[in-house]
């Protein structure tokens, strides 16, 4: 039971840090859509996506190796952290030189403020991710949770001040985002006492195995980016930056599901490494897979049902049509979450090449379908191609996963519930048969009724009766 207790404890901590912060950010969306234009919102979204793309390329995906090597008893955690920071500094210098050249020769006609936003987004997010992964490995999840809350408070307060009081427009929006991540990063650094763990020494003997582990994941990270963000570029190219602003807003409802999944995944990524068992003899991995899939499917189905109602509250009139893309993007998020869950098992087994292969195939499909479907269906085509590409990633990872680990999952029920979810997303996209969508949700719950009952009984006997 200790492994379940550890997992549940971390889930609880990450819930505190994630749900509250995401909720506040979510509630500010009406402010953004009422003040910012679709074009401004679309441009900043592209810059944020670009920063996410550059991180794995310039940093050699070294952050993916940070958690794995910190949890390996053969390496000192301080040495792993210092090696990661050393590579991060070098990657940042390369980015700085690149931005200076691009701005000097006016290759892209955007202002200095946008270049600065891109640079700071890259640096601060890279440092933040590095610190989070290190603190996970030393079991300081509570510090991570508090940092998320502080970062969100600063972002929200500064957004309200910059957008409504000082009327700074898009500059204020960018400034608020930078301030939020900076405060979060500094809290991690100071409260986690990371200044005591950093050393200037260059650990060449450690950087080689870390890069050997992380290098194949560059393809994986870039492929993740393609699946998550390439549609923004194709939409901008074919339909314009204003259309991308609308499409970017359509992702805000799926963020609710992403938040729910990330709470569990943040805790699971540690347990997957520490409790890895290729035979799943005690059913720990299978039980968590089923629980995670069930939670994701039910949450996804409920959000699909509430989609138009949420959109009516969040989106201003100029952004409202974004609701049509949401159902397919929600299902995409579901597949993304399951593939990420399975990816943690690949990482535990050090099957990084397989992670990259599945991601690359998925990304290739995404690009091809984006070009074809956006021309035909517009923004809806972008959402559909994203859903199909993430489905392929999930499908391939599930097949390969079964070759190196046996987990106790009732696969027929799992696949049936996915089929029902896809049917619901199609009905919702065209605003058809609401009552049928409700029935589909009920059927999904009934499929897992026996499993839910067993979980409730275990919880009752182990925690309720035990404490009476």
mmCIF file of N, CA and C in Angstrom, residues 65-81 83 134 137 203 205-210 212-213 350:
data_model
loop_
_atom_site.group_PDB
_atom_site.id
_atom_site.type_symbol
_atom_site.label_atom_id
_atom_site.label_comp_id
_atom_site.label_asym_id
_atom_site.label_seq_id
_atom_site.Cartn_x
_atom_site.Cartn_y
_atom_site.Cartn_z
ATOM 1 N N UNK A 65 16.180 14.079 -19.321
ATOM 2 C CA UNK A 65 17.116 13.202 -18.605
ATOM 3 C C UNK A 65 17.258 13.590 -17.140
ATOM 4 N N UNK A 66 16.858 14.809 -16.790
ATOM 5 C CA UNK A 66 17.078 15.297 -15.427
ATOM 6 C C UNK A 66 16.398 14.425 -14.386
ATOM 7 N N UNK A 67 15.090 14.197 -14.543
ATOM 8 C CA UNK A 67 14.357 13.396 -13.560
ATOM 9 C C UNK A 67 14.859 11.965 -13.526
ATOM 10 N N UNK A 68 15.081 11.396 -14.715
ATOM 11 C CA UNK A 68 15.487 9.984 -14.790
ATOM 12 C C UNK A 68 16.833 9.748 -14.117
ATOM 13 N N UNK A 69 17.794 10.636 -14.331
ATOM 14 C CA UNK A 69 19.129 10.455 -13.764
ATOM 15 C C UNK A 69 19.175 10.863 -12.286
ATOM 16 N N UNK A 70 18.332 11.825 -11.899
ATOM 17 C CA UNK A 70 18.275 12.197 -10.480
ATOM 18 C C UNK A 70 17.744 11.040 -9.636
ATOM 19 N N UNK A 71 16.907 10.197 -10.223
ATOM 20 C CA UNK A 71 16.338 9.081 -9.480
ATOM 21 C C UNK A 71 17.153 7.797 -9.618
ATOM 22 N N UNK A 72 18.291 7.916 -10.293
ATOM 23 C CA UNK A 72 19.205 6.778 -10.438
ATOM 24 C C UNK A 72 20.281 6.890 -9.352
ATOM 25 N N UNK A 73 20.382 5.876 -8.508
ATOM 26 C CA UNK A 73 21.324 5.906 -7.381
ATOM 27 C C UNK A 73 22.787 5.926 -7.816
ATOM 28 N N UNK A 74 23.036 5.670 -9.096
ATOM 29 C CA UNK A 74 24.422 5.662 -9.592
ATOM 30 C C UNK A 74 24.961 7.074 -9.829
ATOM 31 N N UNK A 75 24.078 8.067 -9.740
ATOM 32 C CA UNK A 75 24.499 9.447 -10.016
ATOM 33 C C UNK A 75 24.098 10.354 -8.858
ATOM 34 N N UNK A 76 24.913 11.381 -8.605
ATOM 35 C CA UNK A 76 24.597 12.362 -7.577
ATOM 36 C C UNK A 76 23.618 13.393 -8.150
ATOM 37 N N UNK A 77 22.590 13.674 -7.394
ATOM 38 C CA UNK A 77 21.543 14.591 -7.868
ATOM 39 C C UNK A 77 22.103 15.982 -8.155
ATOM 40 N N UNK A 78 23.004 16.454 -7.319
ATOM 41 C CA UNK A 78 23.584 17.783 -7.530
ATOM 42 C C UNK A 78 24.350 17.855 -8.854
ATOM 43 N N UNK A 79 25.051 16.758 -9.162
ATOM 44 C CA UNK A 79 25.809 16.719 -10.416
ATOM 45 C C UNK A 79 24.872 16.738 -11.624
ATOM 46 N N UNK A 80 23.747 16.048 -11.502
ATOM 47 C CA UNK A 80 22.765 16.015 -12.594
ATOM 48 C C UNK A 80 22.187 17.409 -12.818
ATOM 49 N N UNK A 81 21.818 18.072 -11.741
ATOM 50 C CA UNK A 81 21.263 19.423 -11.845
ATOM 51 C C UNK A 81 22.278 20.387 -12.457
ATOM 52 N N UNK A 83 24.800 19.723 -14.404
ATOM 53 C CA UNK A 83 25.002 19.384 -15.817
ATOM 54 C C UNK A 83 23.881 19.948 -16.671
ATOM 55 N N UNK A 134 13.957 18.500 -10.862
ATOM 56 C CA UNK A 134 14.909 18.189 -9.786
ATOM 57 C C UNK A 134 14.183 18.045 -8.453
ATOM 58 N N UNK A 137 12.417 14.825 -7.914
ATOM 59 C CA UNK A 137 13.291 13.694 -7.595
ATOM 60 C C UNK A 137 13.685 13.659 -6.125
ATOM 61 N N UNK A 203 30.666 18.681 -15.772
ATOM 62 C CA UNK A 203 30.669 17.226 -15.592
ATOM 63 C C UNK A 203 30.558 16.528 -16.954
ATOM 64 N N UNK A 205 31.783 13.670 -17.896
ATOM 65 C CA UNK A 205 31.482 12.242 -17.794
ATOM 66 C C UNK A 205 29.997 11.987 -17.571
ATOM 67 N N UNK A 206 29.303 12.955 -16.998
ATOM 68 C CA UNK A 206 27.869 12.804 -16.770
ATOM 69 C C UNK A 206 27.054 13.325 -17.948
ATOM 70 N N UNK A 207 27.550 14.376 -18.583
ATOM 71 C CA UNK A 207 26.801 14.950 -19.704
ATOM 72 C C UNK A 207 26.666 13.960 -20.854
ATOM 73 N N UNK A 208 27.669 13.108 -21.056
ATOM 74 C CA UNK A 208 27.603 12.133 -22.161
ATOM 75 C C UNK A 208 26.459 11.146 -22.004
ATOM 76 N N UNK A 209 26.345 10.438 -20.858
ATOM 77 C CA UNK A 209 25.218 9.510 -20.730
ATOM 78 C C UNK A 209 23.866 10.218 -20.695
ATOM 79 N N UNK A 210 23.821 11.431 -20.128
ATOM 80 C CA UNK A 210 22.561 12.166 -20.098
ATOM 81 C C UNK A 210 22.124 12.554 -21.502
ATOM 82 N N UNK A 212 23.102 11.074 -24.237
ATOM 83 C CA UNK A 212 22.795 9.824 -24.943
ATOM 84 C C UNK A 212 21.358 9.402 -24.680
ATOM 85 N N UNK A 213 20.907 9.615 -23.443
ATOM 86 C CA UNK A 213 19.530 9.286 -23.085
ATOM 87 C C UNK A 213 18.547 10.283 -23.696
ATOM 88 N N UNK A 350 13.704 2.893 -20.208
ATOM 89 C CA UNK A 350 14.750 3.487 -21.055
ATOM 90 C C UNK A 350 14.561 3.134 -22.531
#
